[in-house]
Coordinates of C-alpha atoms and ligand atoms in Angstrom, one line a residue:
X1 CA -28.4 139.0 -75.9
X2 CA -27.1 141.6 -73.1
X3 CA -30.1 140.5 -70.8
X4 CA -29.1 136.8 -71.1
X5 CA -25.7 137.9 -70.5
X6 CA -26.5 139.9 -67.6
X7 CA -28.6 137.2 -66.3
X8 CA -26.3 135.0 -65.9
X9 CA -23.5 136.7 -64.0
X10 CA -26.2 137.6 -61.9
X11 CA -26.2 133.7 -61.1
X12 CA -22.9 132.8 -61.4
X13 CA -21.1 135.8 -60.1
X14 CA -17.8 134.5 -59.4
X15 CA -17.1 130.5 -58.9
X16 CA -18.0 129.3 -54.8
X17 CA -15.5 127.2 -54.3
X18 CA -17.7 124.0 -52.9
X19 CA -16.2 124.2 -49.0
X20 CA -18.3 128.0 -48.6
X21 CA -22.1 127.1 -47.7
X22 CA -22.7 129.4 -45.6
X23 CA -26.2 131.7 -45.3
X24 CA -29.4 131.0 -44.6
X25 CA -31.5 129.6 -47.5
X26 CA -35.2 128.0 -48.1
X27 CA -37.0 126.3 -50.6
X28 CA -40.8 126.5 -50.2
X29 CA -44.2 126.2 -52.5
X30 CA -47.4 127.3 -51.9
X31 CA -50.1 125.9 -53.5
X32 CA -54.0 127.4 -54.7
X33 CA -57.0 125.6 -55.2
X34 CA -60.2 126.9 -56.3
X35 CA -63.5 124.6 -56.0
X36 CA -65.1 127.7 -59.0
X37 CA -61.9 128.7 -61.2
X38 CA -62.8 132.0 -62.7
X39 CA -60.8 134.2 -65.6
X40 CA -57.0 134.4 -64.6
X41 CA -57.4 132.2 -61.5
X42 CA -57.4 128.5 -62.8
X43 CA -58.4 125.9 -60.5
X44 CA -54.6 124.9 -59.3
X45 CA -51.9 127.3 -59.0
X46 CA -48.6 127.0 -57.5
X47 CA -45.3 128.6 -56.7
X48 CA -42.1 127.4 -55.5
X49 CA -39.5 129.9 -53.8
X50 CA -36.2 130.2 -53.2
X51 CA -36.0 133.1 -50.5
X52 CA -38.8 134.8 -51.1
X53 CA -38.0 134.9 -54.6
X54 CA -40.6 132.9 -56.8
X55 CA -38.4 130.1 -59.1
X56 CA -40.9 128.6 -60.8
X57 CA -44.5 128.4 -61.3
X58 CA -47.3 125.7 -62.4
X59 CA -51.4 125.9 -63.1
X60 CA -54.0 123.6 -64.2
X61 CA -54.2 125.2 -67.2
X62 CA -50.7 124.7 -68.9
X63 CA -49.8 122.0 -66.8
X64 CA -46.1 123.2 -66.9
X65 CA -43.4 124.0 -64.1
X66 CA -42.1 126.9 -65.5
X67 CA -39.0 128.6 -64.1
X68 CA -38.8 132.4 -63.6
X69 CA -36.7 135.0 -64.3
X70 CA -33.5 134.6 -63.6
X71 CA -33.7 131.1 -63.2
X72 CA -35.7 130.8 -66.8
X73 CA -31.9 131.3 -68.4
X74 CA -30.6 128.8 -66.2
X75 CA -29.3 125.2 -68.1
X76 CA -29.2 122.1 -66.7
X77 CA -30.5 123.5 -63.2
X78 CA -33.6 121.4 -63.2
X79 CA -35.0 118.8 -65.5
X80 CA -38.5 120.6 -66.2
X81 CA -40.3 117.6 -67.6
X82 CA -39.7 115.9 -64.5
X83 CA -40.7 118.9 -62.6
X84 CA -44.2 119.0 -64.4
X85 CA -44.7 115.2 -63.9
X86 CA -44.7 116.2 -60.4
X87 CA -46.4 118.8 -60.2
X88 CA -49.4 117.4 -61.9
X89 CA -49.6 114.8 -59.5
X90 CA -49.8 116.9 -56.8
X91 CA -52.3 119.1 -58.3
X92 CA -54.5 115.7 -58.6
X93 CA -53.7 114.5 -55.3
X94 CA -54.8 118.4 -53.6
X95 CA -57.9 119.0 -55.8
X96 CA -58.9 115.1 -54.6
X97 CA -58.5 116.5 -51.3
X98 CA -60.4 119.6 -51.9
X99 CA -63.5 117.7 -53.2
X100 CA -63.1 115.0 -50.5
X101 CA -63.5 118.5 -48.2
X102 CA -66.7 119.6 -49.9
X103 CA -68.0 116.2 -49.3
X104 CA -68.3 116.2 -46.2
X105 CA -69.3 119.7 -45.7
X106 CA -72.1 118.4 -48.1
X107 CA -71.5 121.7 -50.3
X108 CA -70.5 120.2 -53.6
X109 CA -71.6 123.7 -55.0
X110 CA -69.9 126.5 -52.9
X111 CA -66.9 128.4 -53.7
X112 CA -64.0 127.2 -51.7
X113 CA -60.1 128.1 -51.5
X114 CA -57.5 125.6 -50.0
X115 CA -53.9 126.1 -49.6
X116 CA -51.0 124.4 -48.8
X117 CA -47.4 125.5 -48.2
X118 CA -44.2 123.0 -47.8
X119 CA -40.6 123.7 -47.6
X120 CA -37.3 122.8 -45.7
X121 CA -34.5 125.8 -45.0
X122 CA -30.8 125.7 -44.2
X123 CA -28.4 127.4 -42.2
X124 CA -25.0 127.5 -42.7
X125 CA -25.7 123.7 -45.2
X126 CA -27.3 122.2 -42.1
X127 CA -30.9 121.4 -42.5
X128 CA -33.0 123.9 -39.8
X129 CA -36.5 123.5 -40.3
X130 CA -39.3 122.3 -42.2
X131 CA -43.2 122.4 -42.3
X132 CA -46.5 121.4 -44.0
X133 CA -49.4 122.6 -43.8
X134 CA -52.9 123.3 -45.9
X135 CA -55.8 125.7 -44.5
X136 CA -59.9 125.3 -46.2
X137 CA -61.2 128.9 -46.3
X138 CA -58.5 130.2 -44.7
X139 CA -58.4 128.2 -41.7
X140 CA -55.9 125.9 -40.7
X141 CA -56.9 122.0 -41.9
X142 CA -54.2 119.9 -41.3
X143 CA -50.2 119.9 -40.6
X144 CA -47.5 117.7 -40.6
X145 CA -45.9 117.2 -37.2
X146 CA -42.3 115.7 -38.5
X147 CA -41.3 114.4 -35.0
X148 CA -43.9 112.2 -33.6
X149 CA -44.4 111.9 -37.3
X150 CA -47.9 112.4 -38.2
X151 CA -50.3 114.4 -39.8
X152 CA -52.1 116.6 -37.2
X153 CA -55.9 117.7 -37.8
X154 CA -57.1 121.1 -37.2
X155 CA -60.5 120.3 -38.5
X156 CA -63.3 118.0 -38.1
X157 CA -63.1 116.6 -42.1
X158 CA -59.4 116.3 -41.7
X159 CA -59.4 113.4 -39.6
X160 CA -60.8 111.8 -42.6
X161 CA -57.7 113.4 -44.9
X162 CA -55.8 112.2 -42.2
X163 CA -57.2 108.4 -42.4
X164 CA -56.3 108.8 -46.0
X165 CA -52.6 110.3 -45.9
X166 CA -51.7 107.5 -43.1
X167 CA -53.7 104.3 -45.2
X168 CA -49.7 103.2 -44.7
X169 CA -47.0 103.2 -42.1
X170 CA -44.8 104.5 -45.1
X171 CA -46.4 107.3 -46.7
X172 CA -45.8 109.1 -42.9
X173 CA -42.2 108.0 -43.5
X174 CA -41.9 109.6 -46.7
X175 CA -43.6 112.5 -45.6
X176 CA -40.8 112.9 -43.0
X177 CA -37.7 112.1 -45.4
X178 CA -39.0 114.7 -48.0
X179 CA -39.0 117.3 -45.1
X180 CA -35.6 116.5 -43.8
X181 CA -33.9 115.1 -46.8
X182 CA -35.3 115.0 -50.2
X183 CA -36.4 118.8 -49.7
X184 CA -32.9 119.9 -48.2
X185 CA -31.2 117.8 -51.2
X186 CA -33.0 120.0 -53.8
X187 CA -32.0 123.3 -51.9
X188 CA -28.6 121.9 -52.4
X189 CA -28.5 121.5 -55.8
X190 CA -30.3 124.2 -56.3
X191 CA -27.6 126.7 -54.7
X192 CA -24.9 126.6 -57.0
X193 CA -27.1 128.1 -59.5
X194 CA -29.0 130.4 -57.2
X195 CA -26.2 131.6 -54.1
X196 CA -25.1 134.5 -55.2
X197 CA -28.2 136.0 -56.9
X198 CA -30.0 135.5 -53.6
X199 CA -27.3 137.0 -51.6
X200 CA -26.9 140.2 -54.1
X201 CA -30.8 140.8 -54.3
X202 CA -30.4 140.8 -50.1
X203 CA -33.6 138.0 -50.0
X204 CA -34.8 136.9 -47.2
X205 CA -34.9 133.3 -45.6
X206 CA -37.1 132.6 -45.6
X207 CA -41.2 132.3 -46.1
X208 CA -41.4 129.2 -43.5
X209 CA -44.3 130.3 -40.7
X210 CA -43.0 130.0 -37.7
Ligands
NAG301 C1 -23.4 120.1 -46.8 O1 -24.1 119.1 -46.2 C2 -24.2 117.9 -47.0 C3 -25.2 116.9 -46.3 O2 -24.9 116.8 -44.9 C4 -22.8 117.3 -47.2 O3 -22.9 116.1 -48.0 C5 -22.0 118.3 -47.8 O4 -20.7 117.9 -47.9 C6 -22.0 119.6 -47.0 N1 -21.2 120.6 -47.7 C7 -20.3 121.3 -47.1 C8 -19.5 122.3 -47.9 O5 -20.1 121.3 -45.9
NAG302 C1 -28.4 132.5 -40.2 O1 -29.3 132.1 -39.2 C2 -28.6 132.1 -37.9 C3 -29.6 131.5 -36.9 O2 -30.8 132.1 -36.9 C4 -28.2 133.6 -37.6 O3 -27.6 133.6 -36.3 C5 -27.3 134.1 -38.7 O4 -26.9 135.4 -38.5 C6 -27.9 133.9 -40.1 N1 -26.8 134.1 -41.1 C7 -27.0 134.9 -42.1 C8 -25.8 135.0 -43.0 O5 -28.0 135.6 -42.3

């Protein structure tokens, strides 16, 4: 019981009266594929942060978002079947991309990694920046550009990802408005429940490259 307890005045600490958001704050995820899974490293991982604080985590083995420590003792913060809907169709949506990769390397048998990493921050509750961006073996593939909007390739087989991702005006729209609104929205809501154990554990906004 005392570490529940403890737990949550952690979060709660005392009541923020709504007009105080103030701080610095991100919400990011980083996503793991593997085209060879091995023991402990299942082909899809990923992690969402708030600060550099990981908040929840998801694999292609449980097929779960499931929140961490402090956040796992945390009601009504997130509704986690929704969360894991999501997440598995991102994981379908990256690995498709990973073998559409290995295509056209012709190398349907090697052992790649590709990673991706999103996320929005604000400061003081105005949204302040936002990227995309996934890298095959390290190197940089492809990033979202939010202004012109498009996705920018940074490898020959992404222009094909890119063909793909752009197949309609609107997915480059929706692209955009997660960035600079859905993504901010869920930071938001997110806060209440997370403020003051992010500003007593001094973390730091935030994990968005520069
Ligand atoms: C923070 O920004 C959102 C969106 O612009 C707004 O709806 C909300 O009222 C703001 N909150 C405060 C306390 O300023
Ligand atoms: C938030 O970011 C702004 C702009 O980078 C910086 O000037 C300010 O000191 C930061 N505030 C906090 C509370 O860290």
């Amino acid at each position: 019981m005392v570490p529940v307890l403890l737990a949550l005045l952690l979060l709660l600490g005392p009541a923020v009266p709504e007009e105080t958001q103030a701080g610095n704050y991100s919400l990011s995820f980083l996503y793991t594929g593997l085209s060879k899974p091995r023991e402990g490293f299942p082909s899809f991982q990923a992690v969402a942060y708030l600060n550099d604080q990981p908040f929840f985590r998801y694999n292609s083995e449980g097929r779960r978002a499931e929140p961490l420590a402090p956040w796992s003792q945390v009601e009504g913060m997130e509704d986690w079947e929704k969360e894991s809907a999501l997440q598995r169709a991102r994981e379908d949506i990256f690995m498709e991309t990973l073998s559409d990769i290995m295509d056209y390397y012709k190398d349907r048998e090697g052992s790649h990694t590709f990673q991706g990493a999103f996320g929005c921050e604000l400061r003081n509750n105005e949204s302040s920046g936002a990227f995309w961006g996934y890298a095959y073996d390290g190197q940089d593939f492809i990033k979202f550009d939010k202004e012109i909007p498009a996705w920018v390739p940074l490898d020959p087989a992404a222009q094909n990802t890119k063909r793909k991702w752009e197949a309609e005006a609107v997915y480059v729209q929706r692209a955009k408005a997660y960035l600079e609104e859905e993504c901010p929205g869920m930071l938001r809501r997110y806060l209440p429940y997370s403020r003051t154990h992010l500003d007593r554990q001094g973390t730091r906004c935030c994990l968005c490259p520069p």
